[in-house]
Short mmCIF file of C-alpha atoms in Angstrom, two decimals:
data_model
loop_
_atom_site.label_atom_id
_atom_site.label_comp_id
_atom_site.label_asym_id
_atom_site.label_seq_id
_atom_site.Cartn_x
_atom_site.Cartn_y
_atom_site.Cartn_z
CA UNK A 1 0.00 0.00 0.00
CA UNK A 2 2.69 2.60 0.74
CA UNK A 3 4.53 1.96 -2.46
CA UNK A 4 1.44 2.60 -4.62
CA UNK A 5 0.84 5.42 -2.48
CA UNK A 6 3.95 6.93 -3.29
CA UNK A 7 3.40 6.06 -7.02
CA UNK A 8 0.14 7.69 -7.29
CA UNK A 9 1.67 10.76 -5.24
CA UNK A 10 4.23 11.04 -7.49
CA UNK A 11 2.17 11.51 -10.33
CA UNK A 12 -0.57 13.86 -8.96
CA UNK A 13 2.02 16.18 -7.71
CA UNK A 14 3.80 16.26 -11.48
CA UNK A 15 -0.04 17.07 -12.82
CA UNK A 16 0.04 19.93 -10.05
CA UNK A 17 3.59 20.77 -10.51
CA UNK A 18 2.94 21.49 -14.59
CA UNK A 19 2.62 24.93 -15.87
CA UNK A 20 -0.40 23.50 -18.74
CA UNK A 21 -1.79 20.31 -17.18
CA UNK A 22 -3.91 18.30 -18.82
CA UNK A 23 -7.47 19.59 -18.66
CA UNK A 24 -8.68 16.11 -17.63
CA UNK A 25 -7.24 14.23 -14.92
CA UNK A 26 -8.79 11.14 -13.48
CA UNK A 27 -7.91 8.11 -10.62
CA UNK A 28 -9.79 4.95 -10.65
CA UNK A 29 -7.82 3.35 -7.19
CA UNK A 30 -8.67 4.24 -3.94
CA UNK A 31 -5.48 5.11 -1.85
CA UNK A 32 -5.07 7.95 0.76
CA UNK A 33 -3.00 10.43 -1.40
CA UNK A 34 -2.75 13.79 -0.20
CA UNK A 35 -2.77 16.26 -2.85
CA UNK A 36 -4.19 19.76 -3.38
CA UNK A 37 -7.25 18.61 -5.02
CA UNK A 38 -8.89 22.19 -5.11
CA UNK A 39 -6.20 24.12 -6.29
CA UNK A 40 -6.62 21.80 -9.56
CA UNK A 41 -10.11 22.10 -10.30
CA UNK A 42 -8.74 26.00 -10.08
CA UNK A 43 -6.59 25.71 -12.71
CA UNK A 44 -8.92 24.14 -15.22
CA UNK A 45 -8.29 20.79 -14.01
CA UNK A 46 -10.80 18.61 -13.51
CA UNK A 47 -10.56 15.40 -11.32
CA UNK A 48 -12.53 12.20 -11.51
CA UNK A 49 -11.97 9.57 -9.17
CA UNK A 50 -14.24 5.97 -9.46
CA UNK A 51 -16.85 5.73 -6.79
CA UNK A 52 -15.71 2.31 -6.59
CA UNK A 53 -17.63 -1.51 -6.84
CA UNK A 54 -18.32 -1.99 -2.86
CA UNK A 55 -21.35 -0.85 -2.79
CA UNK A 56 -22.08 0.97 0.71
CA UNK A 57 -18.87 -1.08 2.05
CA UNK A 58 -18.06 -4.37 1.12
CA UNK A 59 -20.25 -5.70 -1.85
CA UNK A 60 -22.08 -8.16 0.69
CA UNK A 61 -25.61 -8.23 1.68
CA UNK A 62 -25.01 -11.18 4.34
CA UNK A 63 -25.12 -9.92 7.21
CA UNK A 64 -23.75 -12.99 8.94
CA UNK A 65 -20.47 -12.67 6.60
CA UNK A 66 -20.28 -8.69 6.17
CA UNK A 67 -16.74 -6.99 7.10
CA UNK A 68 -18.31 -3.84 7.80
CA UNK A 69 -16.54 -2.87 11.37
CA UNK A 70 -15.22 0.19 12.81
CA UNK A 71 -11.31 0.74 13.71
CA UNK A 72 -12.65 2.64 17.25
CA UNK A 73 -12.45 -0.51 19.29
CA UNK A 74 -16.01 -1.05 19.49
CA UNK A 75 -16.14 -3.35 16.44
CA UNK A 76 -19.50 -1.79 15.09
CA UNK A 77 -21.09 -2.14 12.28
CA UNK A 78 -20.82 0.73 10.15
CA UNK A 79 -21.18 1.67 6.38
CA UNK A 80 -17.71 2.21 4.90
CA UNK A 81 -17.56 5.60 2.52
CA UNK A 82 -14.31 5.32 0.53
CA UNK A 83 -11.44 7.84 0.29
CA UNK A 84 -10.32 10.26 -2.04
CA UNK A 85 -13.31 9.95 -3.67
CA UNK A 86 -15.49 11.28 -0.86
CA UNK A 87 -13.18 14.35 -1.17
CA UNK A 88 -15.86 17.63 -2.35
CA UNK A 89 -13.51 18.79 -4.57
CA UNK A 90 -12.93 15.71 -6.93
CA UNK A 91 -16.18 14.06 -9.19
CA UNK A 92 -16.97 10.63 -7.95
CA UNK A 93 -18.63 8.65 -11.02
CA UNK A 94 -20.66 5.43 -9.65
CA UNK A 95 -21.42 2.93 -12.23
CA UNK A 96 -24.25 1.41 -14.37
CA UNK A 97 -25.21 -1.13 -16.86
CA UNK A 98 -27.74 -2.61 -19.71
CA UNK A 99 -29.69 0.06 -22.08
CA UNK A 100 -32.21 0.89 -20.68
CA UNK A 101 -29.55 1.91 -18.31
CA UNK A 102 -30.04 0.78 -14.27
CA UNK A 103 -27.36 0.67 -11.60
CA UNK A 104 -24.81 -2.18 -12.11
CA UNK A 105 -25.54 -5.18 -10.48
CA UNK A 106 -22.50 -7.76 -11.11
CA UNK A 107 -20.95 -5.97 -8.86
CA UNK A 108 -21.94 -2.68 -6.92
CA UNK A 109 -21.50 0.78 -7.39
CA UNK A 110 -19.65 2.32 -4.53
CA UNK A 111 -21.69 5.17 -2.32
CA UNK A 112 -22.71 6.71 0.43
CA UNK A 113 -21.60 9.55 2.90
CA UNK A 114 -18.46 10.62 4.51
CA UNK A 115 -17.65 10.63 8.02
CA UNK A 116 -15.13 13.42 7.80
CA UNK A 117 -15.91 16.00 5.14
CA UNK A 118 -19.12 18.18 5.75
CA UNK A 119 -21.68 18.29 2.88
CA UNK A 120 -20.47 20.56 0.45
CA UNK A 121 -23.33 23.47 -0.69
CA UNK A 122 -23.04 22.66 -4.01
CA UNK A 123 -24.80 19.64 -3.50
CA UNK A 124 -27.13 20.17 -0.10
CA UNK A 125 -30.77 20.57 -2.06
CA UNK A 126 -29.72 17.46 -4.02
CA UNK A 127 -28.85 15.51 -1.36
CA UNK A 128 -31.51 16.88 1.57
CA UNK A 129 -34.42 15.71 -1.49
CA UNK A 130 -33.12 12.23 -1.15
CA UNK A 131 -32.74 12.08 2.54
CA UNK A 132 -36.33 13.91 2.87
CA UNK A 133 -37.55 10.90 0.68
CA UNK A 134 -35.96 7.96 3.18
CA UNK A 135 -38.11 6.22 5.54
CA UNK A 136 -37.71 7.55 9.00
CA UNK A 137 -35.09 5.22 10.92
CA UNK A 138 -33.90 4.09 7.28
CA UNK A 139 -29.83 2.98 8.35
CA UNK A 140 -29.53 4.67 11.64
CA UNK A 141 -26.38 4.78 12.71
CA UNK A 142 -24.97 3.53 9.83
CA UNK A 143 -24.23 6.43 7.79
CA UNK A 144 -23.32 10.24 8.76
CA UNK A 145 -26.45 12.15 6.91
CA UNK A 146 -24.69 15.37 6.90
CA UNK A 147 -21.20 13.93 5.48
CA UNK A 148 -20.32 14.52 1.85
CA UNK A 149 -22.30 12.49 -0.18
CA UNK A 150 -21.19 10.52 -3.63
CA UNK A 151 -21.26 9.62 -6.25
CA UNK A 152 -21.82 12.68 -8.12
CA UNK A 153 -22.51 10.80 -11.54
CA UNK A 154 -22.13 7.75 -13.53
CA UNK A 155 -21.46 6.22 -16.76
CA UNK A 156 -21.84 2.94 -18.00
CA UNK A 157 -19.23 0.10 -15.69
CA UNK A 158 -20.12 -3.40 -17.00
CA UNK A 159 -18.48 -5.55 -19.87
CA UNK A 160 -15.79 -3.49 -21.62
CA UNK A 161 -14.20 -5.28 -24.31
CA UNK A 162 -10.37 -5.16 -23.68
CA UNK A 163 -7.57 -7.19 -24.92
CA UNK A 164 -5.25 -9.02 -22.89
CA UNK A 165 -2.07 -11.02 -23.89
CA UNK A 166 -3.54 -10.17 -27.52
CA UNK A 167 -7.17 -11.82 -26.11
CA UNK A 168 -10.33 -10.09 -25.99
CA UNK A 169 -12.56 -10.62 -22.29
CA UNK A 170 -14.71 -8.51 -20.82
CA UNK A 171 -14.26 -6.24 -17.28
CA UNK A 172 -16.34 -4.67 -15.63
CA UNK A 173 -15.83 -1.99 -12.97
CA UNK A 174 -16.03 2.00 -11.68
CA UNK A 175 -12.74 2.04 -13.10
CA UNK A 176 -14.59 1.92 -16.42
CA UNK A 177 -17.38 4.06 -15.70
CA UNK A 178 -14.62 6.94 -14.57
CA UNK A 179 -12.73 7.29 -17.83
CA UNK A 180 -15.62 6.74 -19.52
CA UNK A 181 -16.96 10.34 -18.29
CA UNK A 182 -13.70 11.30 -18.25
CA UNK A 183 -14.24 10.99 -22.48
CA UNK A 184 -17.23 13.23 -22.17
CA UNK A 185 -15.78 15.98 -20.12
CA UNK A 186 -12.63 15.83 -22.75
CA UNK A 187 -15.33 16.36 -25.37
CA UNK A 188 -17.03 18.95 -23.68
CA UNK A 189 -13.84 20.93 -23.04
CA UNK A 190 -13.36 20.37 -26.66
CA UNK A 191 -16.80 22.53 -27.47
CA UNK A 192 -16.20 25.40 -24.92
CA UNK A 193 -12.19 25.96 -26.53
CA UNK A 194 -14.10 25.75 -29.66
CA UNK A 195 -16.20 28.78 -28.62
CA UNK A 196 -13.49 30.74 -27.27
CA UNK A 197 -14.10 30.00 -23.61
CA UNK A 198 -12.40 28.69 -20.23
CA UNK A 199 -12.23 24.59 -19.52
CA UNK A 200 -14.57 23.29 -17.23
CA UNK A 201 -12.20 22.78 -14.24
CA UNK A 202 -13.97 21.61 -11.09
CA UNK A 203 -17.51 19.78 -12.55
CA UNK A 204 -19.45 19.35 -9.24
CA UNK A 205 -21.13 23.16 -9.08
CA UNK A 206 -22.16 22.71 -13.10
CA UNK A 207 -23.27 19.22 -12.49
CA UNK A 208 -25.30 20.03 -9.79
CA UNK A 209 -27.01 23.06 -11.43
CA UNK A 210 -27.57 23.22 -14.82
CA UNK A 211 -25.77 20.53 -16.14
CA UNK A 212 -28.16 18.45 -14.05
CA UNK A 213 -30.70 18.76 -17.19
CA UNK A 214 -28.04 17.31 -19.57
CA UNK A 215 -27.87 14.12 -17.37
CA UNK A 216 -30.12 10.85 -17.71
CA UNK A 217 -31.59 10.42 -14.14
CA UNK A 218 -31.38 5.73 -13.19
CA UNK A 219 -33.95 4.98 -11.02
CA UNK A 220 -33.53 1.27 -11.18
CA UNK A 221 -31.14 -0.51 -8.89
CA UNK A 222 -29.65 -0.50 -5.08
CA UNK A 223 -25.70 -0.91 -3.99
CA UNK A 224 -25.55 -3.75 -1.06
CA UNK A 225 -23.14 -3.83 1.04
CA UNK A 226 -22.30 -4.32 4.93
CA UNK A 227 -25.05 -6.70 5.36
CA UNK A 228 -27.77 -4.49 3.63
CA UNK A 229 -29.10 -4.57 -0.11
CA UNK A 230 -27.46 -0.52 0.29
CA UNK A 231 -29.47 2.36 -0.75
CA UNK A 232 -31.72 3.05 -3.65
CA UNK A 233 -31.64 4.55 -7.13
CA UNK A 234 -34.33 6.78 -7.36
CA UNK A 235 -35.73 10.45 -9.15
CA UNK A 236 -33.21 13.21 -8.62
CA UNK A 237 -29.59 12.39 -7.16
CA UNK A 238 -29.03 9.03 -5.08
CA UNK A 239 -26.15 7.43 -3.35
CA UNK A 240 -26.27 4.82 -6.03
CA UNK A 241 -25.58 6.58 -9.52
CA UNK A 242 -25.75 9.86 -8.42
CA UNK A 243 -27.28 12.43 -10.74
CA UNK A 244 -27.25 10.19 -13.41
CA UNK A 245 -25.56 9.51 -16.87
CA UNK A 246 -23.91 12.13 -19.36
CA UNK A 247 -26.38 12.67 -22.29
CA UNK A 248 -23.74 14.63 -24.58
CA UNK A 249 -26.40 16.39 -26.98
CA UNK A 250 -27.64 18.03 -24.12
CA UNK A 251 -24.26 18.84 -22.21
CA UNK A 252 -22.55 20.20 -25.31
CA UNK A 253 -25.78 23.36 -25.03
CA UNK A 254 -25.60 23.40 -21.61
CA UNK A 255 -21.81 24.07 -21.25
CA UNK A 256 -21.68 27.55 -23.32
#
């Protein structure tokens, strides 16, 4: 772990340490990596990072075999958000499959709440609709309500044709889903160049104002995990697939 730490550090800090960085930067592994995440979406930068395929923890709705347990001593059960991509100023893209498209299902899409970063306003009338909408008592002491919540959006995660040793199979994963919107964002920056104007740099205040109309809402799937079948897909943003899927006719408009 701390030799992929320091590999991924190396690289985010020669992104931050370039005088043009690439307009699109994105990480699909989950490792504590400190790096000045804000001062990239500043600069034009904008970071992805895979929700990732745990659903609200550990990908297991068994509660007799869940590994959902707190560090504290106390050995609780607790839903597990992950980390960087719980940071508020990075895009966390969950994942989803099939067309009509619904949340993935071979595996889950990773999401939740943080227990260390606040809620960032960007996203608090998204994410209060959703939490208005839960049963009273729905996870209690599960999940920190008032944490930063993720994903912010996803893309399509399930059966990606690569080739390996010169063979094609099929993978599946958030670490499809992220360069996958990564693509989009790439294109989008393309349009506003195009038209004389700024890249998009940090996504989550667009996506979560206007550019929520250039999004495909999923309202068909959960994300088990930690002994639970997770939460929901539903209207509006969820903890599942977030605001939805990019819908690129739309976007292109809504980014000038």
């Amino acid at each position: 772990m701390a030799t992929m730490n320091r590999l991924f550090l190396g690289v985010l800090q020669s992104v931050h340490a370039r005088v043009s960085p690439s307009l699109v930067c994105l990480r699909t592994l989950n490792y504590n990596t400190p790096i000045n995440h804000f001062g990239q979406g500043v600069r034009g930068v904008s970071l992805l990072f895979s929700s990732g395929d745990s659903g609200v923890g550990d990908n297991d709705p068994d509660p007799a075999t869940q590994q959902c347990f707190t560090n504290d001593g106390k050995n609780e059960t607790r839903f597990l958000p992950s980390f960087p991509t719980t940071c508020p100023f990075v895009t966390a893209v969950g994942g989803t499959t099939n067309i009509p498209e619904v949340a993935v299902s071979r595996f889950f899409s990773g999401g939740g709440f943080s227990n260390y970063f606040d809620r960032p306003p960007y996203q608090d009338d998204a994410v209060k609709n959703y939490l208005a909408a839960l049963p009273n008592g729905t996870y209690a002491g599960l999940f920190n309500p008032n944490g930063r919540a993720y994903p912010d959006v996803s893309a399509q995660s399930d059966r990606f044709r690569i080739f390996l040793s010169g063979k094609p199979i099929l993978i599946g994963g958030t670490s499809a889903s992220s360069p996958a919107f990564a693509g989009f964002v790439a294109l989008l920056n393309d349009v506003r160049l195009t038209h004389g104007q700024k890249p998009l740099g940090f996504l989550n205040p667009f996506l979560y104002s206007k550019g929520a109309n250039g999004l495909n809402d999923i309202t068909v799937g959960h994300n088990s995990g930690c002994g639970t079948t997770g939460f929901n897909a539903t209207k509006g943003w969820d903890p599942v697939t977030g605001l939805g899927t990019p819908n690129f006719g739309k976007l292109k408009k809504l980014v000038l």
